[in-house]
mmCIF file of C-alpha atoms in Angstrom:
data_model
loop_
_atom_site.group_PDB
_atom_site.id
_atom_site.type_symbol
_atom_site.label_atom_id
_atom_site.label_comp_id
_atom_site.label_asym_id
_atom_site.label_seq_id
_atom_site.Cartn_x
_atom_site.Cartn_y
_atom_site.Cartn_z
ATOM 1 C CA GLU A 240 0.000 0.000 0.000
ATOM 2 C CA ALA A 241 1.328 3.425 -0.977
ATOM 3 C CA GLN A 242 1.748 5.446 2.162
ATOM 4 C CA VAL A 243 3.662 7.856 4.318
ATOM 5 C CA THR A 244 4.448 6.591 7.787
ATOM 6 C CA GLN A 245 5.528 8.517 10.842
ATOM 7 C CA ASN A 246 6.850 7.380 14.183
ATOM 8 C CA PRO A 247 6.100 7.849 16.936
ATOM 9 C CA ARG A 248 2.465 8.851 16.681
ATOM 10 C CA TYR A 249 2.420 10.331 20.176
ATOM 11 C CA LEU A 250 5.301 11.641 22.212
ATOM 12 C CA ILE A 251 5.604 13.353 25.560
ATOM 13 C CA THR A 252 9.034 14.693 26.403
ATOM 14 C CA VAL A 253 10.747 17.306 28.542
ATOM 15 C CA THR A 254 12.449 20.524 27.589
ATOM 16 C CA GLY A 255 15.924 20.009 26.180
ATOM 17 C CA LYS A 256 15.777 16.281 25.541
ATOM 18 C CA LYS A 257 16.702 15.620 21.929
ATOM 19 C CA LEU A 258 14.184 13.710 19.879
ATOM 20 C CA THR A 259 13.703 12.483 16.339
ATOM 21 C CA VAL A 260 10.462 11.907 14.501
ATOM 22 C CA THR A 261 10.872 9.555 11.595
ATOM 23 C CA CYS A 262 9.090 9.778 8.257
ATOM 24 C CA SER A 263 9.181 7.245 5.488
ATOM 25 C CA GLN A 264 7.401 6.951 2.133
ATOM 26 C CA ASN A 265 7.237 3.999 -0.215
ATOM 27 C CA MET A 266 6.138 5.827 -3.373
ATOM 28 C CA ASN A 267 9.595 6.780 -4.675
ATOM 29 C CA HIS A 268 8.682 10.430 -4.262
ATOM 30 C CA GLU A 269 11.388 13.019 -4.700
ATOM 31 C CA TYR A 270 9.802 15.777 -2.620
ATOM 32 C CA MET A 271 9.216 15.516 1.113
ATOM 33 C CA SER A 272 8.147 18.097 3.632
ATOM 34 C CA TRP A 273 7.439 18.636 7.309
ATOM 35 C CA TYR A 274 4.579 20.743 8.627
ATOM 36 C CA ARG A 275 3.319 21.671 12.027
ATOM 37 C CA GLN A 276 -0.322 22.306 12.715
ATOM 38 C CA ASP A 277 -1.461 24.584 15.497
ATOM 39 C CA PRO A 278 -4.999 25.756 16.313
ATOM 40 C CA GLY A 279 -5.934 28.844 14.339
ATOM 41 C CA LEU A 280 -2.687 28.826 12.364
ATOM 42 C CA GLY A 281 -3.296 26.076 9.870
ATOM 43 C CA LEU A 282 -0.358 24.106 8.521
ATOM 44 C CA ARG A 283 3.006 25.777 8.408
ATOM 45 C CA GLN A 284 5.959 24.320 6.596
ATOM 46 C CA ILE A 285 9.074 23.619 8.656
ATOM 47 C CA TYR A 286 11.536 22.145 6.149
ATOM 48 C CA TYR A 287 11.343 20.525 2.784
ATOM 49 C CA SER A 288 13.543 18.405 0.572
ATOM 50 C CA MET A 289 13.543 18.317 -3.214
ATOM 51 C CA ASN A 290 15.655 15.185 -3.340
ATOM 52 C CA VAL A 291 18.395 13.256 -1.557
ATOM 53 C CA GLU A 292 20.870 15.578 0.150
ATOM 54 C CA VAL A 293 18.809 18.645 -0.865
ATOM 55 C CA THR A 294 16.933 20.348 1.965
ATOM 56 C CA ASP A 295 15.705 23.869 2.552
ATOM 57 C CA LYS A 296 13.942 25.932 5.161
ATOM 58 C CA GLY A 297 10.227 26.476 5.153
ATOM 59 C CA ASP A 298 8.335 29.135 7.041
ATOM 60 C CA VAL A 299 9.132 28.083 10.603
ATOM 61 C CA PRO A 300 12.494 26.243 10.666
ATOM 62 C CA GLU A 301 13.832 27.577 13.979
ATOM 63 C CA GLY A 302 14.553 24.815 16.472
ATOM 64 C CA TYR A 303 14.372 22.016 13.920
ATOM 65 C CA LYS A 304 16.805 20.057 11.781
ATOM 66 C CA VAL A 305 16.270 17.576 8.987
ATOM 67 C CA SER A 306 18.328 15.250 6.862
ATOM 68 C CA ARG A 307 17.700 13.378 3.630
ATOM 69 C CA LYS A 308 20.271 10.645 3.232
ATOM 70 C CA GLU A 309 17.902 8.274 1.490
ATOM 71 C CA LYS A 310 15.063 9.014 -0.856
ATOM 72 C CA ARG A 311 12.439 7.310 1.269
ATOM 73 C CA ASN A 312 13.314 8.812 4.680
ATOM 74 C CA PHE A 313 13.117 12.353 5.986
ATOM 75 C CA PRO A 314 13.546 12.535 9.765
ATOM 76 C CA LEU A 315 12.730 15.641 11.777
ATOM 77 C CA ILE A 316 15.134 16.375 14.613
ATOM 78 C CA LEU A 317 14.493 18.587 17.605
ATOM 79 C CA GLU A 318 17.896 19.073 19.206
ATOM 80 C CA SER A 319 16.586 20.879 22.291
ATOM 81 C CA PRO A 320 12.798 20.850 22.352
ATOM 82 C CA SER A 321 10.931 23.682 24.023
ATOM 83 C CA PRO A 322 7.267 23.949 25.063
ATOM 84 C CA ASN A 323 6.449 26.159 22.069
ATOM 85 C CA GLN A 324 7.216 23.165 19.861
ATOM 86 C CA THR A 325 4.242 21.336 21.301
ATOM 87 C CA SER A 326 2.200 20.703 18.191
ATOM 88 C CA LEU A 327 0.832 18.210 15.707
ATOM 89 C CA TYR A 328 3.447 17.366 13.095
ATOM 90 C CA PHE A 329 2.852 16.027 9.612
ATOM 91 C CA CYS A 330 5.217 14.629 7.052
ATOM 92 C CA ALA A 331 4.174 14.761 3.415
ATOM 93 C CA SER A 332 5.576 13.706 0.084
ATOM 94 C CA SER A 333 4.880 14.315 -3.565
ATOM 95 C CA LEU A 334 6.210 13.031 -6.833
ATOM 96 C CA GLY A 335 8.408 16.053 -7.239
ATOM 97 C CA ARG A 336 9.316 16.600 -10.837
ATOM 98 C CA ARG A 337 11.536 19.438 -9.726
ATOM 99 C CA ASN A 338 8.738 21.225 -7.889
ATOM 100 C CA ALA A 339 6.296 20.641 -5.093
ATOM 101 C CA LYS A 340 3.208 22.130 -6.711
ATOM 102 C CA GLU A 341 1.444 18.839 -6.918
ATOM 103 C CA THR A 342 -0.717 16.563 -4.853
ATOM 104 C CA GLN A 343 0.869 15.860 -1.503
ATOM 105 C CA TYR A 344 0.415 12.661 0.462
ATOM 106 C CA PHE A 345 0.358 13.068 4.196
ATOM 107 C CA GLY A 346 1.398 10.844 7.045
ATOM 108 C CA PRO A 347 -0.937 10.192 9.985
ATOM 109 C CA GLY A 348 0.665 12.830 12.187
ATOM 110 C CA THR A 349 2.787 12.909 15.349
ATOM 111 C CA ARG A 350 1.347 14.629 18.372
ATOM 112 C CA LEU A 351 4.186 16.078 20.457
ATOM 113 C CA LEU A 352 3.920 17.502 23.949
ATOM 114 C CA VAL A 353 6.985 19.204 25.404
ATOM 115 C CA LEU A 354 6.818 19.776 29.145
ATOM 116 C CA SER B 242 1.086 36.494 4.516
ATOM 117 C CA GLN B 243 0.345 34.626 1.307
ATOM 118 C CA GLN B 244 -1.772 32.149 3.181
ATOM 119 C CA GLY B 245 -5.107 31.254 1.670
ATOM 120 C CA GLU B 246 -8.137 31.980 3.768
ATOM 121 C CA GLU B 247 -11.181 29.762 4.001
ATOM 122 C CA ASP B 248 -14.625 31.028 4.681
ATOM 123 C CA PRO B 249 -16.541 30.247 6.780
ATOM 124 C CA GLN B 250 -14.352 29.051 9.630
ATOM 125 C CA ALA B 251 -17.083 26.669 10.723
ATOM 126 C CA LEU B 252 -20.229 25.344 9.074
ATOM 127 C CA SER B 253 -23.003 23.089 10.387
ATOM 128 C CA ILE B 254 -25.664 21.689 8.100
ATOM 129 C CA GLN B 255 -28.227 18.912 8.073
ATOM 130 C CA GLU B 256 -27.385 15.647 6.410
ATOM 131 C CA GLY B 257 -28.485 15.713 2.789
ATOM 132 C CA GLU B 258 -27.950 19.436 2.340
ATOM 133 C CA ASN B 259 -25.191 20.941 0.223
ATOM 134 C CA ALA B 260 -22.124 22.488 1.821
ATOM 135 C CA THR B 261 -20.147 25.305 0.241
ATOM 136 C CA MET B 262 -16.755 26.514 1.399
ATOM 137 C CA ASN B 263 -14.734 29.330 -0.061
ATOM 138 C CA CYS B 264 -11.058 30.064 -0.331
ATOM 139 C CA SER B 265 -9.369 33.335 -1.207
ATOM 140 C CA TYR B 266 -5.725 33.857 -2.021
ATOM 141 C CA LYS B 267 -3.472 36.760 -2.858
ATOM 142 C CA THR B 268 -1.141 36.211 -5.787
ATOM 143 C CA SER B 269 -0.906 34.381 -9.073
ATOM 144 C CA ILE B 270 -1.193 30.626 -8.690
ATOM 145 C CA ASN B 271 -0.111 27.547 -10.575
ATOM 146 C CA ASN B 272 -2.867 25.442 -9.045
ATOM 147 C CA LEU B 273 -5.177 25.248 -6.064
ATOM 148 C CA GLN B 274 -5.927 22.089 -4.125
ATOM 149 C CA TRP B 275 -8.480 21.044 -1.548
ATOM 150 C CA TYR B 276 -7.727 18.642 1.269
ATOM 151 C CA ARG B 277 -9.841 17.024 3.953
ATOM 152 C CA GLN B 278 -8.723 16.269 7.484
ATOM 153 C CA ASN B 279 -10.635 14.075 9.860
ATOM 154 C CA SER B 280 -10.084 15.032 13.470
ATOM 155 C CA GLY B 281 -6.397 14.813 14.372
ATOM 156 C CA ARG B 282 -5.517 12.750 11.311
ATOM 157 C CA GLY B 283 -3.474 13.334 8.199
ATOM 158 C CA LEU B 284 -4.758 15.404 5.315
ATOM 159 C CA VAL B 285 -6.245 13.649 2.335
ATOM 160 C CA HIS B 286 -6.114 15.187 -1.116
ATOM 161 C CA LEU B 287 -9.520 15.795 -2.718
ATOM 162 C CA ILE B 288 -9.123 17.817 -5.902
ATOM 163 C CA LEU B 289 -6.477 19.814 -7.751
ATOM 164 C CA ILE B 290 -7.598 22.563 -10.130
ATOM 165 C CA ARG B 291 -5.113 24.310 -12.364
ATOM 166 C CA SER B 292 -5.057 28.022 -13.033
ATOM 167 C CA ASN B 293 -6.395 27.562 -16.569
ATOM 168 C CA GLU B 294 -9.385 25.525 -15.365
ATOM 169 C CA ARG B 295 -12.635 26.991 -14.104
ATOM 170 C CA GLU B 296 -14.481 23.995 -12.729
ATOM 171 C CA LYS B 297 -13.733 20.434 -11.747
ATOM 172 C CA HIS B 298 -15.829 17.570 -10.437
ATOM 173 C CA SER B 299 -15.080 14.459 -8.442
ATOM 174 C CA GLY B 300 -18.049 12.437 -7.280
ATOM 175 C CA ARG B 301 -20.108 14.678 -4.984
ATOM 176 C CA LEU B 302 -17.430 17.358 -5.000
ATOM 177 C CA ARG B 303 -17.383 20.368 -7.257
ATOM 178 C CA VAL B 304 -14.596 22.915 -7.237
ATOM 179 C CA THR B 305 -14.644 26.244 -9.039
ATOM 180 C CA LEU B 306 -11.814 28.656 -9.552
ATOM 181 C CA ASP B 307 -12.088 32.349 -10.379
ATOM 182 C CA THR B 308 -8.601 33.684 -10.956
ATOM 183 C CA SER B 309 -9.876 37.230 -11.548
ATOM 184 C CA LYS B 310 -11.284 37.258 -8.012
ATOM 185 C CA LYS B 311 -8.502 35.054 -6.644
ATOM 186 C CA SER B 312 -11.018 32.728 -5.108
ATOM 187 C CA SER B 313 -12.175 29.133 -5.194
ATOM 188 C CA SER B 314 -15.142 27.292 -3.805
ATOM 189 C CA LEU B 315 -15.700 23.692 -2.799
ATOM 190 C CA LEU B 316 -19.236 22.351 -3.006
ATOM 191 C CA ILE B 317 -20.167 19.060 -1.395
ATOM 192 C CA THR B 318 -23.560 17.887 -2.560
ATOM 193 C CA ALA B 319 -25.940 15.612 -0.649
ATOM 194 C CA SER B 320 -23.790 15.724 2.466
ATOM 195 C CA ARG B 321 -23.318 12.684 4.682
ATOM 196 C CA ALA B 322 -22.286 12.316 8.305
ATOM 197 C CA ALA B 323 -18.948 10.955 7.070
ATOM 198 C CA ASP B 324 -18.231 14.331 5.444
ATOM 199 C CA THR B 325 -17.761 15.833 8.897
ATOM 200 C CA ALA B 326 -14.153 17.046 8.812
ATOM 201 C CA SER B 327 -11.987 20.101 8.316
ATOM 202 C CA TYR B 328 -11.388 21.232 4.758
ATOM 203 C CA PHE B 329 -8.301 23.115 3.670
ATOM 204 C CA CYS B 330 -7.397 24.876 0.484
ATOM 205 C CA ALA B 331 -3.766 24.899 -0.531
ATOM 206 C CA THR B 332 -2.267 27.145 -3.153
ATOM 207 C CA ALA B 333 0.784 26.562 -5.285
ATOM 208 C CA TYR B 334 2.109 29.927 -6.329
ATOM 209 C CA ASN B 335 3.798 30.505 -9.641
ATOM 210 C CA PHE B 336 6.842 32.100 -8.083
ATOM 211 C CA GLY B 337 8.763 31.694 -4.907
ATOM 212 C CA ASN B 338 9.229 28.707 -2.650
ATOM 213 C CA GLU B 339 8.535 25.253 -3.941
ATOM 214 C CA LYS B 340 5.660 24.447 -1.628
ATOM 215 C CA LEU B 341 1.964 24.516 -0.981
ATOM 216 C CA THR B 342 0.543 27.236 1.238
ATOM 217 C CA PHE B 343 -2.352 26.058 3.364
ATOM 218 C CA GLY B 344 -5.223 28.053 4.747
ATOM 219 C CA THR B 345 -6.586 27.710 8.264
ATOM 220 C CA GLY B 346 -9.487 25.516 7.194
ATOM 221 C CA THR B 347 -13.255 25.262 7.421
ATOM 222 C CA ARG B 348 -14.657 22.965 10.069
ATOM 223 C CA LEU B 349 -17.703 21.198 8.578
ATOM 224 C CA THR B 350 -20.183 19.396 10.798
ATOM 225 C CA ILE B 351 -22.964 17.314 9.273
ATOM 226 C CA ILE B 352 -25.899 16.861 11.613
ATOM 227 C CA PRO B 353 -27.610 13.471 11.161
#
């Protein structure tokens, strides 16, 4: 089944404790992206990747890191989480074709609480 | 902000009625997409309409695009309880970052 998977789905952590949220897609998509969703703010892009080893900042990259060593994986890293990073996080992918202006396929989401 | 804006923010209708949601945006687009999100879950793509298209259908969904007014509407006909969800428009602009820009969504509730 074509899908985007994220792990973990739920995470409670404490301020400053490094964490990684994994994202994987099995559709051979070139483009992958991370979003956070907060009430009243909609989805905001954190980072995106056009292809392996190519990543760039979105609208709200502060406090986050990403890497794209393999086409299928795009982990989101919070080196020192803070309470304002409490949010619902989504990974998404699309075919790419050198741009992201196409249908995006979303993962199920990761709900993060930073105490 | 270039973010699209949906209107209304929330909508409640009786099952069987039609639901209409609107989206406005600010600059020239390549395409506009509508997504559905069931509570706390991932977004699911519904329809993509390109800037040179005016109307598109998919089952009970009808999307229109008016580039002169920079607006789009999503019509769901003969609504069902399962249509209860949040609906987001997402715009792909012709210039700038390679991404979709999402609005804040319309929360649709279908009353059985």
